[in-house]
CSV table of C-alpha atoms and ligand atoms in Angstrom, one decimal:
chain,number,residue,atom,x,y,z
A,1,MET,CA,-16.7,-6.9,5.5
A,2,ARG,CA,-16.5,-5.5,2.6
A,3,ILE,CA,-15.1,-7.5,-0.4
A,4,ALA,CA,-13.7,-5.2,-3.6
A,5,GLU,CA,-11.9,-8.5,-5.1
A,6,THR,CA,-10.4,-11.8,-5.0
A,7,PHE,CA,-7.7,-13.3,-6.7
A,8,SER,CA,-4.3,-14.5,-7.4
A,9,SER,CA,-1.7,-13.2,-9.3
A,10,ILE,CA,1.5,-12.2,-8.2
A,11,GLN,CA,3.0,-9.7,-5.6
A,12,GLY,CA,3.6,-6.3,-8.2
A,13,GLU,CA,5.3,-4.5,-6.1
A,14,GLY,CA,7.6,-4.4,-2.7
A,15,LYS,CA,10.1,-6.9,-1.2
A,16,LEU,CA,8.0,-9.3,-1.7
A,17,ALA,CA,8.1,-8.2,-5.6
A,18,GLY,CA,7.7,-11.5,-7.8
A,19,VAL,CA,6.0,-14.1,-5.5
A,20,PRO,CA,3.3,-15.9,-6.0
A,21,SER,CA,0.1,-14.7,-4.2
A,22,LEU,CA,-3.5,-14.2,-3.3
A,23,PHE,CA,-4.5,-10.7,-2.6
A,24,ILE,CA,-8.2,-9.4,-0.7
A,25,ARG,CA,-8.8,-6.7,-1.2
A,26,ALA,CA,-11.2,-4.7,1.0
A,27,SER,CA,-13.2,-2.3,-0.3
A,28,GLY,CA,-13.7,1.4,1.5
A,29,CYS,CA,-10.6,3.6,2.8
A,30,ASN,CA,-10.3,6.8,4.8
A,31,LEU,CA,-8.1,8.5,1.8
A,32,ARG,CA,-8.9,10.1,-1.9
A,33,CYS,CA,-5.6,9.7,-3.3
A,34,ARG,CA,-5.4,11.8,-7.2
A,35,TRP,CA,-3.7,8.9,-8.4
A,36,CYS,CA,-5.6,6.2,-6.2
A,37,ASP,CA,-5.6,2.6,-9.1
A,38,THR,CA,-8.0,1.4,-7.1
A,39,PRO,CA,-11.2,3.6,-7.2
A,40,TYR,CA,-13.3,0.8,-6.9
A,41,ALA,CA,-11.8,0.7,-3.3
A,42,SER,CA,-11.4,4.6,-2.8
A,43,TRP,CA,-13.6,7.3,-4.7
A,44,ASN,CA,-16.4,4.5,-5.5
A,45,PRO,CA,-16.6,1.4,-3.5
A,46,GLU,CA,-17.9,-1.4,-4.3
A,47,GLY,CA,-18.0,-5.0,-3.5
A,48,GLU,CA,-20.0,-7.5,-1.3
A,49,ASN,CA,-20.3,-8.1,2.1
A,50,CYS,CA,-18.5,-11.4,3.2
A,51,SER,CA,-18.6,-13.8,6.1
A,52,LEU,CA,-14.8,-14.4,7.6
A,53,GLU,CA,-15.3,-18.1,6.7
A,54,ARG,CA,-15.7,-16.9,3.0
A,55,ILE,CA,-13.2,-14.9,3.0
A,56,ILE,CA,-11.3,-18.7,4.5
A,57,GLY,CA,-12.5,-20.8,1.9
A,58,ILE,CA,-11.0,-18.6,-1.0
A,59,VAL,CA,-7.8,-18.8,1.4
A,60,SER,CA,-7.4,-22.3,2.2
A,61,LYS,CA,-8.0,-23.6,-2.7
A,62,ALA,CA,-5.8,-20.9,-3.3
A,63,PRO,CA,-2.8,-22.3,-4.1
A,64,ALA,CA,-0.4,-18.9,-3.2
A,65,ARG,CA,1.5,-20.0,0.4
A,66,HIS,CA,1.5,-15.6,1.1
A,67,VAL,CA,-1.3,-13.9,0.9
A,68,VAL,CA,-2.2,-9.9,0.3
A,69,ILE,CA,-4.6,-8.3,2.7
A,70,THR,CA,-5.1,-4.5,0.3
A,71,GLY,CA,-7.5,-1.9,0.2
A,72,GLY,CA,-8.7,0.7,-0.1
A,73,GLU,CA,-8.2,0.9,3.8
A,74,PRO,CA,-8.0,-3.0,4.8
A,75,LEU,CA,-7.4,-0.9,8.4
A,76,LEU,CA,-11.0,0.3,8.5
A,77,MET,CA,-12.5,-3.0,7.7
A,78,PRO,CA,-13.9,-5.1,11.0
A,79,GLY,CA,-13.1,-8.2,11.8
A,80,VAL,CA,-9.6,-7.4,10.1
A,81,ALA,CA,-7.6,-8.6,13.0
A,82,GLU,CA,-9.6,-11.9,13.5
A,83,LEU,CA,-9.3,-12.3,8.8
A,84,CYS,CA,-5.4,-12.7,9.9
A,85,PHE,CA,-5.4,-14.9,13.5
A,86,ALA,CA,-7.7,-17.0,11.6
A,87,ILE,CA,-5.1,-17.1,8.1
A,88,HIS,CA,-1.7,-17.8,9.7
A,89,ALA,CA,-3.5,-20.3,11.9
A,90,MET,CA,-3.3,-22.0,8.6
A,91,GLY,CA,0.3,-21.2,8.4
A,92,ARG,CA,-0.2,-18.9,5.3
A,93,HIS,CA,2.3,-15.1,5.0
A,94,ILE,CA,0.7,-12.7,5.3
A,95,THR,CA,1.1,-9.0,4.4
A,96,VAL,CA,-0.6,-6.2,5.1
A,97,GLU,CA,-0.7,-3.2,3.1
A,98,THR,CA,-2.0,0.2,4.9
A,99,ALA,CA,-1.4,3.8,4.5
A,100,GLY,CA,-0.8,3.6,7.7
A,101,THR,CA,-2.8,6.1,9.5
A,102,ILE,CA,-4.9,3.9,11.6
A,103,PHE,CA,-3.4,1.0,14.0
A,104,GLU,CA,-4.2,-1.5,15.0
A,105,LEU,CA,-2.1,-4.9,16.5
A,106,LEU,CA,-2.4,-7.3,13.3
A,107,PRO,CA,-0.8,-10.7,13.1
A,108,ALA,CA,1.0,-10.1,9.9
A,109,ASP,CA,4.5,-11.0,8.9
A,110,LEU,CA,5.0,-8.5,6.8
A,111,ILE,CA,3.5,-4.6,7.4
A,112,SER,CA,3.8,-2.7,3.8
A,113,LEU,CA,3.7,0.6,5.0
A,114,SER,CA,2.3,3.5,2.2
A,115,PRO,CA,2.5,7.4,4.0
A,116,LYS,CA,1.2,9.5,2.1
A,117,LEU,CA,2.9,12.7,-0.1
A,118,SER,CA,1.8,15.9,-0.8
A,119,ASN,CA,1.6,13.8,-4.3
A,120,SER,CA,-1.5,12.2,-2.9
A,121,THR,CA,-3.9,15.2,-2.2
A,122,PRO,CA,-6.1,15.7,-4.6
A,123,ASP,CA,-7.9,19.2,-5.7
A,124,ALA,CA,-10.3,21.1,-4.3
A,125,GLU,CA,-12.1,20.6,-8.7
A,126,SER,CA,-11.4,16.9,-8.5
A,127,GLY,CA,-12.0,15.4,-5.3
A,128,GLY,CA,-14.2,17.8,-3.6
A,129,PRO,CA,-14.5,18.2,0.5
A,130,TRP,CA,-11.9,14.9,-0.2
A,131,SER,CA,-9.2,17.7,-1.3
A,132,HIS,CA,-9.1,19.0,2.6
A,133,ILE,CA,-10.1,15.6,4.7
A,134,HIS,CA,-7.0,13.5,2.6
A,135,GLU,CA,-4.8,16.5,3.8
A,136,GLN,CA,-5.3,16.6,6.8
A,137,ARG,CA,-5.7,12.8,7.5
A,138,ARG,CA,-2.6,11.7,4.8
A,139,LEU,CA,0.4,11.6,7.5
A,140,SER,CA,-0.2,10.3,10.6
A,141,ILE,CA,3.9,10.5,12.4
A,142,PRO,CA,2.0,8.8,15.2
A,143,VAL,CA,0.5,6.2,13.9
A,144,LEU,CA,3.3,5.5,11.6
A,145,GLN,CA,5.7,4.9,14.8
A,146,GLN,CA,3.6,3.0,16.1
A,147,PHE,CA,3.6,-0.1,13.2
A,148,ILE,CA,7.5,0.5,13.0
A,149,ASP,CA,7.3,-0.6,16.8
A,150,THR,CA,4.9,-3.5,16.7
A,151,ALA,CA,6.0,-4.9,13.1
A,152,ALA,CA,7.5,-8.5,12.5
A,153,ASP,CA,8.9,-6.6,9.7
A,154,LEU,CA,8.2,-3.5,7.2
A,155,GLN,CA,8.3,-1.7,4.2
A,156,LEU,CA,8.0,1.7,4.1
A,157,LYS,CA,6.2,3.0,0.5
A,158,PHE,CA,6.7,5.7,-0.7
A,159,VAL,CA,4.7,6.6,-4.0
A,160,ILE,CA,7.0,9.2,-6.2
A,161,GLN,CA,5.8,11.6,-9.3
A,162,ARG,CA,9.0,14.0,-9.1
A,163,PRO,CA,12.1,14.5,-7.4
A,164,GLU,CA,11.4,16.5,-5.3
A,165,ASP,CA,9.2,13.5,-3.7
A,166,VAL,CA,12.6,12.3,-2.3
A,167,ASP,CA,13.1,15.4,-0.5
A,168,GLU,CA,9.4,14.9,0.8
A,169,VAL,CA,10.0,11.5,2.3
A,170,CYS,CA,13.5,12.5,3.5
A,171,GLU,CA,11.5,14.9,6.3
A,172,VAL,CA,8.8,11.9,6.8
A,173,LEU,CA,11.8,10.1,7.9
A,174,GLY,CA,13.3,12.6,9.5
A,175,LYS,CA,10.5,12.4,11.9
A,176,LEU,CA,10.7,9.0,12.5
A,177,ARG,CA,13.4,6.9,14.6
A,178,ASN,CA,14.5,3.1,14.5
A,179,TRP,CA,13.9,2.8,10.7
A,180,ARG,CA,16.3,0.4,8.9
A,181,ALA,CA,17.3,2.2,5.4
A,182,GLU,CA,16.8,-1.4,3.5
A,183,ASP,CA,12.7,-1.0,4.7
A,184,VAL,CA,12.2,2.1,2.4
A,185,LEU,CA,11.0,1.8,-0.8
A,186,LEU,CA,10.5,4.3,-3.2
A,187,MET,CA,8.1,3.1,-5.7
A,188,PRO,CA,7.4,5.3,-9.2
A,189,GLU,CA,4.1,6.7,-9.9
A,190,GLY,CA,2.5,5.6,-13.0
A,191,THR,CA,0.3,3.4,-14.1
A,192,SER,CA,1.5,3.1,-18.1
A,193,ALA,CA,4.8,0.9,-18.7
A,194,VAL,CA,6.3,4.4,-20.7
A,195,VAL,CA,5.5,6.8,-17.3
A,196,LEU,CA,7.4,4.2,-14.6
A,197,GLU,CA,10.5,3.5,-17.6
A,198,GLU,CA,10.3,7.9,-17.1
A,199,ARG,CA,10.2,8.8,-13.5
A,200,SER,CA,12.9,5.0,-13.1
A,201,LEU,CA,15.9,6.1,-14.7
A,202,TRP,CA,16.3,9.0,-12.8
A,203,LEU,CA,14.6,7.5,-8.9
A,204,VAL,CA,17.0,4.6,-9.5
A,205,GLU,CA,20.0,8.2,-9.3
A,206,GLN,CA,17.8,8.8,-6.1
A,207,CYS,CA,18.0,5.4,-4.6
A,208,GLN,CA,21.8,4.6,-5.2
A,209,ALA,CA,22.6,7.9,-3.0
A,210,LEU,CA,20.5,7.9,-0.6
A,211,GLY,CA,21.2,4.2,0.1
A,212,TYR,CA,16.9,3.1,-0.4
A,213,ARG,CA,15.7,0.3,-2.5
A,214,PHE,CA,14.0,1.1,-5.3
A,215,ALA,CA,11.0,-0.9,-5.6
A,216,PRO,CA,8.9,-1.8,-9.5
A,217,ARG,CA,5.9,-2.0,-10.3
A,218,LEU,CA,6.1,-5.7,-12.3
A,219,HIS,CA,2.1,-5.6,-11.9
A,220,VAL,CA,1.7,-2.2,-14.6
A,221,MET,CA,4.8,-3.2,-16.9
A,222,LEU,CA,3.4,-6.1,-17.3
A,223,TRP,CA,-0.4,-6.1,-18.0
A,224,GLY,CA,-1.1,-2.6,-17.6
A,225,ASN,CA,-3.9,-0.9,-15.9
A,226,ARG,CA,-5.8,-3.8,-15.3
A,227,ARG,CA,-7.6,-5.4,-12.9
A,228,GLY,CA,-7.1,-7.9,-10.9
A,229,VAL,CA,-3.6,-8.6,-11.2
B,301,SF4,S1,-4.7,4.8,0.6
B,301,SF4,FE1,-4.7,3.7,-1.0
B,301,SF4,S2,-6.6,2.8,-2.1
B,301,SF4,FE2,-6.6,5.0,-0.2
B,301,SF4,S3,-7.1,6.7,-1.8
B,301,SF4,FE3,-4.8,6.2,-1.2
B,301,SF4,S4,-3.5,4.4,-3.1
B,301,SF4,FE4,-6.9,4.4,-3.2
């Protein structure tokens, strides 16, 4: 398994924001979001191959009960199910963070789906061939539905840059069944506290109007755009 980094921090996003957690970041992604904040796991994947035993050793030494398997796209990682089973057997809580374009049944306590809106697609100038590839791959309604139908618990976390992105969220949700409004989170895109604050003000109003959750990015507000937090 190619791992870009492991680190202990607090969960910065979603339902479990603020919970002390160990992060295991898979390297490699099948998408190339324009605003990706972990390019070392997507655009320029870094990291070394780690055995299951080595990762389990890191988990066993971590004080946090919560383990977050993130990326990159962890569903691309060979052995991700085996890793989840092993961590689950240790009595830890597992969150798997995925863009929801590839399905696999995993023993996760929380599936954190982050379907990618059109604001994520890079233009041809900056993304080259990835502009087209990303646009084709970024959203799979059947895969999202499989996760919704099988997850023990899930959240649908959308990254919002502009007010009109919220209309696109409603379009996506209109194609899905059996989701709960309390599991829909709208999160401002931004890698600085100033940008997040500006976008949060109008996004909170949209959340109130629609009955969806507002999701801050605590780690950016606390530490800025830093790696390993
Ligand atoms: S899916 Fe996640 S890791 Fe992959 S490019 Fe988009 S933001 Fe980056």
